[in-house]
CSV table of N, CA and C in Angstrom, one decimal:
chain,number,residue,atom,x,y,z
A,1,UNK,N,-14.9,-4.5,2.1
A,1,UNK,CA,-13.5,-5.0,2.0
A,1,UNK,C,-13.4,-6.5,2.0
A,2,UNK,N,-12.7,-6.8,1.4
A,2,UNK,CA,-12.5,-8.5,1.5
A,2,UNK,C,-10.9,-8.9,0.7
A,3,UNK,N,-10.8,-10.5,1.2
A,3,UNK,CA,-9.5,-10.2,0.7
A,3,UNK,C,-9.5,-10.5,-0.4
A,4,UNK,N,-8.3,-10.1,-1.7
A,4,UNK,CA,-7.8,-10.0,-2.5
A,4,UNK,C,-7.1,-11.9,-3.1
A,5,UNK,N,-7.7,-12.5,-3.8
A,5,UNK,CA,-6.8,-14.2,-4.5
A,5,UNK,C,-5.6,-13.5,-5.4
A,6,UNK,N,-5.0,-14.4,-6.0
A,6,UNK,CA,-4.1,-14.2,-7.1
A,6,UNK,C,-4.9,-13.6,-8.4
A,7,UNK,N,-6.3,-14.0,-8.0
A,7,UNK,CA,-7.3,-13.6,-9.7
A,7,UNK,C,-7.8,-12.1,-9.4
A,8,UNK,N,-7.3,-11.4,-8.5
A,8,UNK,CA,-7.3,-10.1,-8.6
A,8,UNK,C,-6.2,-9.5,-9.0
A,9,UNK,N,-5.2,-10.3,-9.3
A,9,UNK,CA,-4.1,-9.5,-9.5
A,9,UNK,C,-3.8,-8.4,-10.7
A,10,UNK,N,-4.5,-8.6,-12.0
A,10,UNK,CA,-4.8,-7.9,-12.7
A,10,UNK,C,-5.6,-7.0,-13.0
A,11,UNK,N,-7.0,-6.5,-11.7
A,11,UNK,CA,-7.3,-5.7,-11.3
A,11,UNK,C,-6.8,-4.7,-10.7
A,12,UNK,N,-5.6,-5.2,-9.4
A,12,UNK,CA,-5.2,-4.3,-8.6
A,12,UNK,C,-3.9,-3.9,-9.6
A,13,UNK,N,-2.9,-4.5,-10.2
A,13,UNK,CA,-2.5,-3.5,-11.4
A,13,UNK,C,-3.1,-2.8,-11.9
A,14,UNK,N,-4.5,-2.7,-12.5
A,14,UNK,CA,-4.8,-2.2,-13.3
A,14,UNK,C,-5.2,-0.7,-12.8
A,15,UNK,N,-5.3,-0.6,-11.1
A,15,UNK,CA,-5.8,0.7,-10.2
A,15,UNK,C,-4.5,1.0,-10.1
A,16,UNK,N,-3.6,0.5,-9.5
A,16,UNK,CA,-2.8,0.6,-9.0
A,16,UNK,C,-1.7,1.4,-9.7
A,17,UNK,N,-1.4,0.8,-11.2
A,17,UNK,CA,-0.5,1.3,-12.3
A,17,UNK,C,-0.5,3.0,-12.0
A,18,UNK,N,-1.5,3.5,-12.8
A,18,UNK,CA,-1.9,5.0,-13.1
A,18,UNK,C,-1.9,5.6,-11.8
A,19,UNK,N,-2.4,5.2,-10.7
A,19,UNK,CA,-2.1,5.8,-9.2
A,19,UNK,C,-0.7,6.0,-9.3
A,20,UNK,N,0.1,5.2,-9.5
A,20,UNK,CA,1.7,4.8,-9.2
A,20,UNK,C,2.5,6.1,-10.2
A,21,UNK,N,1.8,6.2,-11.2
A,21,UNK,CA,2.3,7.1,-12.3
A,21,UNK,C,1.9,8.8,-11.7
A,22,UNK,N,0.9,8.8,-11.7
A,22,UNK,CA,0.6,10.3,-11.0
A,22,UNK,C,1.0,10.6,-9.5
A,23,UNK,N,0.8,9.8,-8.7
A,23,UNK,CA,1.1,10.5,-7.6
A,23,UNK,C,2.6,10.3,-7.4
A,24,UNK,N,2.9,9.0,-7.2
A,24,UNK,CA,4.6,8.4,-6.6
A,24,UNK,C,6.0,8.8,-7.8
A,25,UNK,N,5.7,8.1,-8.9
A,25,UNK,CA,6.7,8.9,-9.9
A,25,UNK,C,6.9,10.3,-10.1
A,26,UNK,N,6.3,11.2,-9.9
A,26,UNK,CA,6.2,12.5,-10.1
A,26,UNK,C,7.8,13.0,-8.8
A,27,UNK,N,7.4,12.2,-7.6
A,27,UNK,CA,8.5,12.6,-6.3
A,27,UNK,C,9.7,11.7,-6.5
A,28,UNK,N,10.1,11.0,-7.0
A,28,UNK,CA,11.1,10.4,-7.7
A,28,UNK,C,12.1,10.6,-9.0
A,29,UNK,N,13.1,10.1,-9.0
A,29,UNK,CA,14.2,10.4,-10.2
A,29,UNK,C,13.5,9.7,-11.6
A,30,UNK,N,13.4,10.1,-12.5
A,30,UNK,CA,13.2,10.0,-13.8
A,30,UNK,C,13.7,8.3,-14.0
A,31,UNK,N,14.8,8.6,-13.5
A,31,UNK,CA,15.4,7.0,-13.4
A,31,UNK,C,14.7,5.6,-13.6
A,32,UNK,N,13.9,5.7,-12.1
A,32,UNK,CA,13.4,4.7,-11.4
A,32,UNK,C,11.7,4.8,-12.0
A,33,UNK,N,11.4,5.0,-12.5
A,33,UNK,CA,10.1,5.5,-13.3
A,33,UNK,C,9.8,4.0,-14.1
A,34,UNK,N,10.5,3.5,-14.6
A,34,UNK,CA,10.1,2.3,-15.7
A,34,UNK,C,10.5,1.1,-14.9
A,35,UNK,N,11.4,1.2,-13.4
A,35,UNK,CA,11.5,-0.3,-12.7
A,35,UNK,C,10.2,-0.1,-12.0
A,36,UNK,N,9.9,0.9,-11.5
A,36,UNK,CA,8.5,1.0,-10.6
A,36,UNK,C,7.4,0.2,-11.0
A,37,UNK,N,7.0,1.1,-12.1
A,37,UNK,CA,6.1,0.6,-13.0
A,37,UNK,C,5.7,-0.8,-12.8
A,38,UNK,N,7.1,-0.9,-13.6
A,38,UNK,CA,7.0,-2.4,-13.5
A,38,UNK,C,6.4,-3.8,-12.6
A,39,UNK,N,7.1,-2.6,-11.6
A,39,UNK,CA,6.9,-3.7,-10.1
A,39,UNK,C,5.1,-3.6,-9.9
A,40,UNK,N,4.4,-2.8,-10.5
A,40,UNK,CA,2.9,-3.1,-10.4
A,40,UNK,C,2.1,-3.9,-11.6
A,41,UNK,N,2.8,-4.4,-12.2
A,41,UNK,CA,2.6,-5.0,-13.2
A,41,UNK,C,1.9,-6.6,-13.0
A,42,UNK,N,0.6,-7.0,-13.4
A,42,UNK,CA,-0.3,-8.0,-13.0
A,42,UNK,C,0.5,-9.1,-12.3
A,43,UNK,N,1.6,-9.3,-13.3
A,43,UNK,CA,2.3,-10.9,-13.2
A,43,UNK,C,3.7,-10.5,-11.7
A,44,UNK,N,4.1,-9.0,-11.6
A,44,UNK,CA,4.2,-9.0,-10.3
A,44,UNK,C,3.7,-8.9,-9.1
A,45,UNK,N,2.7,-8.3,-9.1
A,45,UNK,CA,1.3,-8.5,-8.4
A,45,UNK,C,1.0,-10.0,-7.7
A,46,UNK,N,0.8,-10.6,-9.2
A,46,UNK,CA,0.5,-11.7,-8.6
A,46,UNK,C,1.9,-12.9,-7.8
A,47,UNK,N,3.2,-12.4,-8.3
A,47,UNK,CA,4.2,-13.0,-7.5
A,47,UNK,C,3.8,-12.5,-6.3
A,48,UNK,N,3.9,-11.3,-5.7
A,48,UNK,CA,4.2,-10.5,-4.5
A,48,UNK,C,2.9,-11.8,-3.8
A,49,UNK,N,2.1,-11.7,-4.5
A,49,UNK,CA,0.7,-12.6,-3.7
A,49,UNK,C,1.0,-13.7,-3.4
A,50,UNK,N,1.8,-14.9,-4.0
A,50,UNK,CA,2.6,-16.4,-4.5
A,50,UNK,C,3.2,-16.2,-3.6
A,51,UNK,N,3.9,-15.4,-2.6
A,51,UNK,CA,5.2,-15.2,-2.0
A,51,UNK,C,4.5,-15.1,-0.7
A,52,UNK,N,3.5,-14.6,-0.4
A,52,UNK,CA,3.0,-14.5,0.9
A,52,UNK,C,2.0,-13.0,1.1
A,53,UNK,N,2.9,-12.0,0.1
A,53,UNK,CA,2.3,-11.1,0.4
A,53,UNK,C,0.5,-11.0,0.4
A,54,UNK,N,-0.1,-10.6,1.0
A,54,UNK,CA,-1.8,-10.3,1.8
A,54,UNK,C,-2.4,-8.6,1.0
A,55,UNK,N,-3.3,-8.9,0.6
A,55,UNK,CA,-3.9,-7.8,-0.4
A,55,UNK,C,-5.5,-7.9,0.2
A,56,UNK,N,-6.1,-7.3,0.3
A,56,UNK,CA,-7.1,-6.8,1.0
A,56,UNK,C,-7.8,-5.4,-0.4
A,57,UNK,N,-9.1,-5.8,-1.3
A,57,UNK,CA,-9.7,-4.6,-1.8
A,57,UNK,C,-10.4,-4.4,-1.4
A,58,UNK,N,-11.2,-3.0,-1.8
A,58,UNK,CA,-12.2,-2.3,-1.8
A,58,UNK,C,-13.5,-2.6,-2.9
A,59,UNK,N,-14.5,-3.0,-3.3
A,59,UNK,CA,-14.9,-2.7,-4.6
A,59,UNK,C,-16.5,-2.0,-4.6
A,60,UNK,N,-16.7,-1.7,-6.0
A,60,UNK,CA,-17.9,-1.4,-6.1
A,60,UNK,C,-18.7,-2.3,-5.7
A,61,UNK,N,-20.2,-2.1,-6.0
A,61,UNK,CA,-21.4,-3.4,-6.0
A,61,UNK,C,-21.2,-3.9,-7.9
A,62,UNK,N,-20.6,-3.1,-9.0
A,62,UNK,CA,-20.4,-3.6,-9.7
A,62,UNK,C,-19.2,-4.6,-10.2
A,63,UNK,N,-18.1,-4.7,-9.0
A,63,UNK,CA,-17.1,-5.6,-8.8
A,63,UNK,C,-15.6,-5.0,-9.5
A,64,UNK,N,-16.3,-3.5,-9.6
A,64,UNK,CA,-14.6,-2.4,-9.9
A,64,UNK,C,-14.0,-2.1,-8.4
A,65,UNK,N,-12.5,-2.4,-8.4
A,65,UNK,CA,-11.8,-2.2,-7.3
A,65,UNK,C,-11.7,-1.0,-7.3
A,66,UNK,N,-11.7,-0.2,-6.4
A,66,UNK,CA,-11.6,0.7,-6.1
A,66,UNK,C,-10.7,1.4,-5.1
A,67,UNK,N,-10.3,0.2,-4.1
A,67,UNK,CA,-9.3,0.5,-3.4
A,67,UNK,C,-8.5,-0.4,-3.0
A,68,UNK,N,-7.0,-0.9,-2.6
A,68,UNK,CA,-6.5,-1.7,-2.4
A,68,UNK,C,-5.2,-1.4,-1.5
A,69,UNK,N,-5.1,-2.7,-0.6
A,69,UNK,CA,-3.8,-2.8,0.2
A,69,UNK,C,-3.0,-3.7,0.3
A,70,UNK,N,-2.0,-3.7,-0.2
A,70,UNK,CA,-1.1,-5.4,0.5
A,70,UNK,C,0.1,-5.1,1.6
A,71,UNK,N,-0.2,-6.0,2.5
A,71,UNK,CA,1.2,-6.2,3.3
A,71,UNK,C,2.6,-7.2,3.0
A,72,UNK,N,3.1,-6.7,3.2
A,72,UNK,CA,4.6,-7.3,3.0
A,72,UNK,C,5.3,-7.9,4.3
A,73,UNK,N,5.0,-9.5,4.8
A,73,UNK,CA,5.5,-10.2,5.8
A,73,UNK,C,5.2,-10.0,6.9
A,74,UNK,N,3.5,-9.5,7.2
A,74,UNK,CA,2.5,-9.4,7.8
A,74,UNK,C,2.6,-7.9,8.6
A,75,UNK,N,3.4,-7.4,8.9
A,75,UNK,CA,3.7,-6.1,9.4
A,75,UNK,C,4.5,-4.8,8.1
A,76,UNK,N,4.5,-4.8,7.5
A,76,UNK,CA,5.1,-4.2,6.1
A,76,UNK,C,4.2,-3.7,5.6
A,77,UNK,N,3.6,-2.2,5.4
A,77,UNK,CA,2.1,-1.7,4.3
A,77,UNK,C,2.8,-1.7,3.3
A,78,UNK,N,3.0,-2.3,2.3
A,78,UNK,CA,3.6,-2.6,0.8
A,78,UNK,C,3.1,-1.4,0.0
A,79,UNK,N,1.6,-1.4,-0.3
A,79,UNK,CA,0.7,-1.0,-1.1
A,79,UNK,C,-0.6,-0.4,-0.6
A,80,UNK,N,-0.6,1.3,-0.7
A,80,UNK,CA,-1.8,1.0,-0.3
A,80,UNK,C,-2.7,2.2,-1.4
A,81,UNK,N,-3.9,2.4,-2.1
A,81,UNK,CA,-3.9,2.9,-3.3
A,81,UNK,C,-5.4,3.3,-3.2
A,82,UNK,N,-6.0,4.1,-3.2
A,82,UNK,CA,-7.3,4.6,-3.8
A,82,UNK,C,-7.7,5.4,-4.5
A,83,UNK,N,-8.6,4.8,-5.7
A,83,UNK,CA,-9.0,5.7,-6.7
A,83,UNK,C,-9.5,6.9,-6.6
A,84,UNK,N,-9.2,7.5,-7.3
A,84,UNK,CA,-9.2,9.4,-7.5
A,84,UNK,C,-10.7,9.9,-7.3
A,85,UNK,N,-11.2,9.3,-7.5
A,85,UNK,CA,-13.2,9.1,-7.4
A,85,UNK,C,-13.4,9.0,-6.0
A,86,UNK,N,-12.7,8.3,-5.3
A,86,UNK,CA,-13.2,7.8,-3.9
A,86,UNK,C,-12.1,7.9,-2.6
A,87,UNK,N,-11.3,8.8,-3.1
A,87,UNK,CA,-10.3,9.4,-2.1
A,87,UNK,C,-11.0,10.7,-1.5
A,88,UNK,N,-10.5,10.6,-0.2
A,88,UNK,CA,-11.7,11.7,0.9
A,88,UNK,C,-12.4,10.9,1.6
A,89,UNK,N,-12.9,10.1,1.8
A,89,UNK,CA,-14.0,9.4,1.8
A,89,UNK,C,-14.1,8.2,3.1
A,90,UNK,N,-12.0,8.2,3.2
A,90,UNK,CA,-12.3,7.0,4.9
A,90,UNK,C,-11.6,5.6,4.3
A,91,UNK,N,-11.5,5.6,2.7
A,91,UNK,CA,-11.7,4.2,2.3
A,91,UNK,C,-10.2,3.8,2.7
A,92,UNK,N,-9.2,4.4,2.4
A,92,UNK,CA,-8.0,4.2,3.0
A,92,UNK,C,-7.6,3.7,4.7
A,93,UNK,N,-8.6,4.9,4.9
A,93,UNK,CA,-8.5,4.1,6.9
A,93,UNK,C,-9.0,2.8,7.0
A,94,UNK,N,-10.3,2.7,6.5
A,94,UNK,CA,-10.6,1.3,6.1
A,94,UNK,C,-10.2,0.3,5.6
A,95,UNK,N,-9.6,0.2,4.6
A,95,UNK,CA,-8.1,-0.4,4.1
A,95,UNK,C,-7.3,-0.8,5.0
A,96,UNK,N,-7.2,0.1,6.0
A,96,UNK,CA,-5.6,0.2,6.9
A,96,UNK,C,-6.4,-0.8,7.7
A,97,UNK,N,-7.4,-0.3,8.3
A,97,UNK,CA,-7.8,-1.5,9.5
A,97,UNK,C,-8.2,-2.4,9.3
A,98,UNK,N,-8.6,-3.1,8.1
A,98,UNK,CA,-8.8,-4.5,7.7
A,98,UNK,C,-7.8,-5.0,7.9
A,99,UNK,N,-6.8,-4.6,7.2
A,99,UNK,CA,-5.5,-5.5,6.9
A,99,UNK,C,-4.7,-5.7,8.4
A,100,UNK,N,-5.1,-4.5,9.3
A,100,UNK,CA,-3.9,-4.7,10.8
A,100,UNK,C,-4.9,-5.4,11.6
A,101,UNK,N,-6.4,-5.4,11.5
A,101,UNK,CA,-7.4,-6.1,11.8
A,101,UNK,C,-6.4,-7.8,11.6
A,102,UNK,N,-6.7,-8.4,10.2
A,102,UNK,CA,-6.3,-9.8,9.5
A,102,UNK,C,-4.9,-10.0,10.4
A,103,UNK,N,-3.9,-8.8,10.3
A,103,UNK,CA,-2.7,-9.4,10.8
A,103,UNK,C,-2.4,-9.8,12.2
A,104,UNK,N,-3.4,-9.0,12.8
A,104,UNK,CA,-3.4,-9.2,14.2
A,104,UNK,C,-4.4,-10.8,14.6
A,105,UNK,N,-5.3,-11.1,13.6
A,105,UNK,CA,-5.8,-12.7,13.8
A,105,UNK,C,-4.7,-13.6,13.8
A,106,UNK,N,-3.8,-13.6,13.0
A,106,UNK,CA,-2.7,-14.2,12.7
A,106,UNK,C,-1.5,-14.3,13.5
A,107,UNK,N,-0.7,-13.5,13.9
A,107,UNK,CA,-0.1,-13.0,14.8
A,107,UNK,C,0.4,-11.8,16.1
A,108,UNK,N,1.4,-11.7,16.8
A,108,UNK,CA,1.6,-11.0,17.7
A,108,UNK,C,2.4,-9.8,17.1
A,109,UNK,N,1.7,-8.9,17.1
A,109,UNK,CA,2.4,-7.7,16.2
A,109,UNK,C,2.5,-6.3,17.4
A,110,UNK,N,4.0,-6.1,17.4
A,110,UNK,CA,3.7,-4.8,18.5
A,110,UNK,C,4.0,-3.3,17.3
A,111,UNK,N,4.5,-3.6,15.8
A,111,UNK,CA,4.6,-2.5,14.9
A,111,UNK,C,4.3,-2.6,13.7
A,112,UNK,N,3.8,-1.7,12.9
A,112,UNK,CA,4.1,-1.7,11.6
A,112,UNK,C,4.8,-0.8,11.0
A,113,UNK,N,5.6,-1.0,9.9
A,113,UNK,CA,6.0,-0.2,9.0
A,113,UNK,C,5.8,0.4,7.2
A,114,UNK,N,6.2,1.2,7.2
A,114,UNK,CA,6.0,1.7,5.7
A,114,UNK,C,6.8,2.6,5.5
A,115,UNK,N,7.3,2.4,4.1
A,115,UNK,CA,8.4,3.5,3.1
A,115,UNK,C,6.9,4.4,2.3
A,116,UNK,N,6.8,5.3,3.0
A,116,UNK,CA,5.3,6.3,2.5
A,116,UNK,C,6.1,7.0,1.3
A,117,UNK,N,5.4,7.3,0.0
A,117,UNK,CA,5.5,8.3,-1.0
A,117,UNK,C,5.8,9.6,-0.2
A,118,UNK,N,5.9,10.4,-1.1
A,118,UNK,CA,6.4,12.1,-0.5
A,118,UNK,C,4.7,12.5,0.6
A,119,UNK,N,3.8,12.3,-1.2
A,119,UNK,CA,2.6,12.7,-1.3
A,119,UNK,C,1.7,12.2,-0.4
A,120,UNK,N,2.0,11.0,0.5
A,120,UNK,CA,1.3,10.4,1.1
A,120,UNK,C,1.3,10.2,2.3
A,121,UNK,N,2.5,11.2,3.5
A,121,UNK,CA,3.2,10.9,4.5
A,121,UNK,C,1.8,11.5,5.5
A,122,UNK,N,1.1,12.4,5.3
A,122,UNK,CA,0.0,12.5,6.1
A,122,UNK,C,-1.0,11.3,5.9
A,123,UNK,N,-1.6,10.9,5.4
A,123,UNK,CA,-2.5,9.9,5.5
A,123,UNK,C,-1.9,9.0,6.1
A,124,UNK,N,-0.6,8.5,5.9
A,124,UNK,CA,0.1,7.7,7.1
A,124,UNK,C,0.3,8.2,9.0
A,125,UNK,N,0.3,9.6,8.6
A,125,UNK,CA,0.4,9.7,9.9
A,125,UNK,C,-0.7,10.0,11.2
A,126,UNK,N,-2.0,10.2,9.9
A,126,UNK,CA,-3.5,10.6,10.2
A,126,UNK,C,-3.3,8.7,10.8
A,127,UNK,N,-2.9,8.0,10.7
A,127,UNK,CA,-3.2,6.4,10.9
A,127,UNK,C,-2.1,6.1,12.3
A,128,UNK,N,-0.9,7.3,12.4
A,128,UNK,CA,-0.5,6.9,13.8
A,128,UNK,C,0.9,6.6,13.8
A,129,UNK,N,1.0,6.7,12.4
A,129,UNK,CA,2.9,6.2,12.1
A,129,UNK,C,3.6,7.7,12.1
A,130,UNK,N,4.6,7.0,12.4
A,130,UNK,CA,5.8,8.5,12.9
A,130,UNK,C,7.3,8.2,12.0
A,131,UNK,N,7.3,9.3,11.6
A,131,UNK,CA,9.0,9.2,10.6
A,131,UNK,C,10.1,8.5,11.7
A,132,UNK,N,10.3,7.4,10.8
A,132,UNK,CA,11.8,6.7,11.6
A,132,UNK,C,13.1,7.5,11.1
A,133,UNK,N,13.4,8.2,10.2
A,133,UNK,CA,13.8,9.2,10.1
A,133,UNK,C,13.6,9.8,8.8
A,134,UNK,N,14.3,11.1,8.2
A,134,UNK,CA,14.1,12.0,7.5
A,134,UNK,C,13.7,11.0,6.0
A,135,UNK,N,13.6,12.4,4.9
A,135,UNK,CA,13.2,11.7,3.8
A,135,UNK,C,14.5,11.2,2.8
A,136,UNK,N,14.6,9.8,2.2
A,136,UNK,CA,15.7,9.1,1.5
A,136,UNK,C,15.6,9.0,0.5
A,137,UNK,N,16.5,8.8,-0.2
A,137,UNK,CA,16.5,8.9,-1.4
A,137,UNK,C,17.7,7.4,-1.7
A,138,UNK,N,16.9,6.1,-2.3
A,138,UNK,CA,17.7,4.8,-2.5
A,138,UNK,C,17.5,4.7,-4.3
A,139,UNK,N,18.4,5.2,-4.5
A,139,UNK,CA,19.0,5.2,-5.9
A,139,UNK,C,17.8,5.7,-6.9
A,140,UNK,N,17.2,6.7,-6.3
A,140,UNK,CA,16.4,7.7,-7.5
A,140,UNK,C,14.6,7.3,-6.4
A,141,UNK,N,14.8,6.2,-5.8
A,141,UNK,CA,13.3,6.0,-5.6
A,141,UNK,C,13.1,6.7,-4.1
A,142,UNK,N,12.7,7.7,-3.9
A,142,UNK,CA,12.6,8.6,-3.2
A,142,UNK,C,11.3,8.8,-1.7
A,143,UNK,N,11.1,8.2,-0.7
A,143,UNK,CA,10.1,7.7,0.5
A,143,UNK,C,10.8,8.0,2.0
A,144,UNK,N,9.5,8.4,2.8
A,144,UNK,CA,9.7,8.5,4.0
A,144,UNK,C,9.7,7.3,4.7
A,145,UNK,N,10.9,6.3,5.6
A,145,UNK,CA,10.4,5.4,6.4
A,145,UNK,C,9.7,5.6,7.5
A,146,UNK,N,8.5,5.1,7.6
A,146,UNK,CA,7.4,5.2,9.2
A,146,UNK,C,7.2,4.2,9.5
A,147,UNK,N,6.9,4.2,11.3
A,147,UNK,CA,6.7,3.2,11.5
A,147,UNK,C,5.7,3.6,12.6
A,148,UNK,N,4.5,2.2,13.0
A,148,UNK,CA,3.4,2.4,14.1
A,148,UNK,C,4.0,1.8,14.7
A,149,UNK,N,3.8,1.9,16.2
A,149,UNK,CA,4.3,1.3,17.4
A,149,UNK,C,2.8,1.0,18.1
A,150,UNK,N,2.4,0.2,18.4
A,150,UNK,CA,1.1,-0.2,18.9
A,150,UNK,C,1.4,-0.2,19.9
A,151,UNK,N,0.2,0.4,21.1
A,151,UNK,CA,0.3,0.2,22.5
A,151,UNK,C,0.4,-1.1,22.8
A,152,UNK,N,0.6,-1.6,24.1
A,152,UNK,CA,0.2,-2.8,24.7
A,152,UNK,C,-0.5,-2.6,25.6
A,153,UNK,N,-1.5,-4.1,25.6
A,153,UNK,CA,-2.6,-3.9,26.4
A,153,UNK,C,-2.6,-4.0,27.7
């Protein structure tokens, strides 16, 4: 794991895109299909990164990403994505705890949250997050809000 520059940005598009298209569009309105997309697109990638947002990949030893995560305003799981080859495997939990690892260097965090895909509300919850309520539907783009509540020590 290591973190993610702006010169990954068209890497983690490039995993990220086709993840976005099979798993997440499929539980969504037809609608919102071509703004999605979009929003994984290198050059907004690399905004989200310009803005603050924190990306954390996975890669091979031959320097293919393979898995990737960004937070959104240090508590926010924005993005979290692993290739079809290497799903099963832990790399996602590993993902998850780098990045709450990094955020916790940084600041005092007693939660995180995430708008989880349909498809992906267990692996969020295998990690500790609990539905803040039922599943919504904000103008075709269709997600569970969760949130972790971290003990205190």
């Amino acid at each position: 794991m290591k973190k993610a520059g702006v010169e990954y940005s068209k890497s983690i598009s490039e995993l990220i895109t086709p993840l976005t298209d099979k798993y997440v569009c499929p539980t969504c309105e037809e609608s919102v299909r071509v703004v999605l997309l979009d929003s994984m697109a290198p050059e907004k990638i690399r905004e989200y990164q310009e803005s603050g947002y924190r990306y954390h990949v996975a890669e091979k030893s031959n320097g293919t990403i393979v898995g990737v995560i960004g937070m959104r305003e240090e508590t926010h799981l924005y993005h979290l994505f692993v290739s079809d080859e290497h799903q099963g495997q832990g790399l996602s939990r590993k993902l998850w705890e780098t990045a709450m690892s990094d955020v916790k260097t940084r600041v005092e965090v007693t939660s995180f949250t995430v708008n989880s895909a349909i498809n992906a509300e267990l692996v969020y919850l295998s990690f500790g997050f609990k539905r803040i309520n039922g599943v919504r539907n904000r103008g075709g783009m269709v997600d569970i809000p969760m949130e972790l509540t971290l003990e205190s020590n």
